[in-house]
Structure formats: structure tokens, C-alpha cells
Amino acid sequence: PPSFFIFLTRQKAASMSADLQWMIIRNNSCYLLKRNKQNFTREPNNLKAKNSYRYNGLVHKKTVGVEAAPDGKGVILVTRKQKGMRKPSTNHSKVTLSRGGRQTLTAIRRAVRGYRKDLKMPALRRASAILRSQKPVVVKKRLPKAKPSTE
């Protein structure tokens, strides 16, 4: 039937490979920052802010992102769902992790391990940096220097 043929052509036209999408957006994107002979990007779910195929958060079916929690305590682990790829507002799963440093990093390690192995260390490093920045800064008191005696 003709309706089935139209359905198949729409499905194929709507889904491009990640390689093709990367070839289109790698040099021309609204998120791109070209400074000091380096290319950075501000896209969501890019763990290293690096304009590269591996860390790109737009073209892959499976992406991982780590963000700071809005209340300033903990991090949010963002992964892309396989369902609803055509609905960008609902195709991300966000989990807030705020139990503590070791528990948070262990939860990220376990979640990313079976999802995308290559992004495990960048996710852990980003989460660690965010958690480190959320700790209060302790100012050390300096003892006054002893004045040399003039005797």
C-alpha cells in the first residue's frame, strides 16, 4: 500500500547517522566557540566542552551530561532516553545525586558503565570538579610574624 511506503520514506528521511550529523555541525554550530586556535563548544551534555565527535551531546543516540544541582548541593546526571528521540523536551532523564562525594561518584560510575564506557572518566572528573567547587572555602588564619628583637 502507498501509505506504508510514505511511512518508510519519512522514517529514513528523519533519521540521519551520527557521522553525517557531525559532518554538518562540526564547523558550523550556534554552540561553537573558536578562540586561541582551539575549538570549544557550549552544547548540553558535552562533558569536556570540546568540539569533538566523541564528546558531542547532539549527534549521538546515547549521551551523558553532568550538571550542578540548582540548590548548590550535589550534581545532576543527565542521560538521553532511547524513546522519544523526536521530542527533545522529554527525551532526557535527569537524576539528582546529593548523598555525598563517594556515593555520588559511585552512582555515576555504575550508571555510565553500562551506558557509554568511553565517557566514564570525563563524567567522573566533571562531577568531582563540581562537587569540589560546592565545598565552602576555609580561610586559614595566619599567625603574625614575630618582630625581631633589638637587644
PDB file of N, CA, C and O in Angstrom, residues 6 17 50 68 82 98 106 116 133 143 148:
ATOM      1  N   ILE A   6       5.088   5.648   2.185  1.00  0.00           N
ATOM      2  CA  ILE A   6       5.304   7.005   2.695  1.00  0.00           C
ATOM      3  C   ILE A   6       5.859   6.950   4.116  1.00  0.00           C
ATOM      4  O   ILE A   6       6.753   7.701   4.482  1.00  0.00           O
ATOM      5  N   SER A  17      22.513   9.428  10.217  1.00  0.00           N
ATOM      6  CA  SER A  17      23.528   8.805  11.052  1.00  0.00           C
ATOM      7  C   SER A  17      24.262   9.884  11.850  1.00  0.00           C
ATOM      8  O   SER A  17      24.292  11.056  11.483  1.00  0.00           O
ATOM      9  N   LYS A  50      34.547  20.317  24.558  1.00  0.00           N
ATOM     10  CA  LYS A  50      35.483  20.175  23.455  1.00  0.00           C
ATOM     11  C   LYS A  50      34.686  19.883  22.189  1.00  0.00           C
ATOM     12  O   LYS A  50      33.775  19.059  22.219  1.00  0.00           O
ATOM     13  N   ALA A  68      25.594  20.922  37.681  1.00  0.00           N
ATOM     14  CA  ALA A  68      25.469  21.252  39.095  1.00  0.00           C
ATOM     15  C   ALA A  68      23.994  21.319  39.461  1.00  0.00           C
ATOM     16  O   ALA A  68      23.159  21.752  38.659  1.00  0.00           O
ATOM     17  N   GLN A  82      16.170   6.408  24.919  1.00  0.00           N
ATOM     18  CA  GLN A  82      16.076   5.884  23.560  1.00  0.00           C
ATOM     19  C   GLN A  82      14.700   6.182  22.966  1.00  0.00           C
ATOM     20  O   GLN A  82      14.565   6.358  21.769  1.00  0.00           O
ATOM     21  N   SER A  98      22.843  13.701  45.499  1.00  0.00           N
ATOM     22  CA  SER A  98      23.324  14.644  46.513  1.00  0.00           C
ATOM     23  C   SER A  98      23.580  13.954  47.850  1.00  0.00           C
ATOM     24  O   SER A  98      23.378  14.548  48.898  1.00  0.00           O
ATOM     25  N   THR A 106      30.264   6.965  42.865  1.00  0.00           N
ATOM     26  CA  THR A 106      29.968   5.549  42.643  1.00  0.00           C
ATOM     27  C   THR A 106      28.703   5.377  41.821  1.00  0.00           C
ATOM     28  O   THR A 106      28.643   4.533  40.918  1.00  0.00           O
ATOM     29  N   ARG A 116      27.632   4.204  28.355  1.00  0.00           N
ATOM     30  CA  ARG A 116      28.718   4.580  27.443  1.00  0.00           C
ATOM     31  C   ARG A 116      30.030   4.550  28.202  1.00  0.00           C
ATOM     32  O   ARG A 116      30.358   5.462  28.946  1.00  0.00           O
ATOM     33  N   SER A 133      33.857  22.364  43.848  1.00  0.00           N
ATOM     34  CA  SER A 133      33.535  23.790  43.819  1.00  0.00           C
ATOM     35  C   SER A 133      32.402  24.134  44.778  1.00  0.00           C
ATOM     36  O   SER A 133      32.240  25.296  45.145  1.00  0.00           O
ATOM     37  N   LEU A 143      49.402  33.334  61.530  1.00  0.00           N
ATOM     38  CA  LEU A 143      49.955  33.886  62.763  1.00  0.00           C
ATOM     39  C   LEU A 143      50.797  35.115  62.420  1.00  0.00           C
ATOM     40  O   LEU A 143      51.511  35.127  61.406  1.00  0.00           O
ATOM     41  N   PRO A 148      61.555  41.075  65.082  1.00  0.00           N
ATOM     42  CA  PRO A 148      62.927  40.806  65.570  1.00  0.00           C
ATOM     43  C   PRO A 148      63.240  41.712  66.766  1.00  0.00           C
ATOM     44  O   PRO A 148      62.945  42.900  66.763  1.00  0.00           O
TER      45      PRO A 148
END
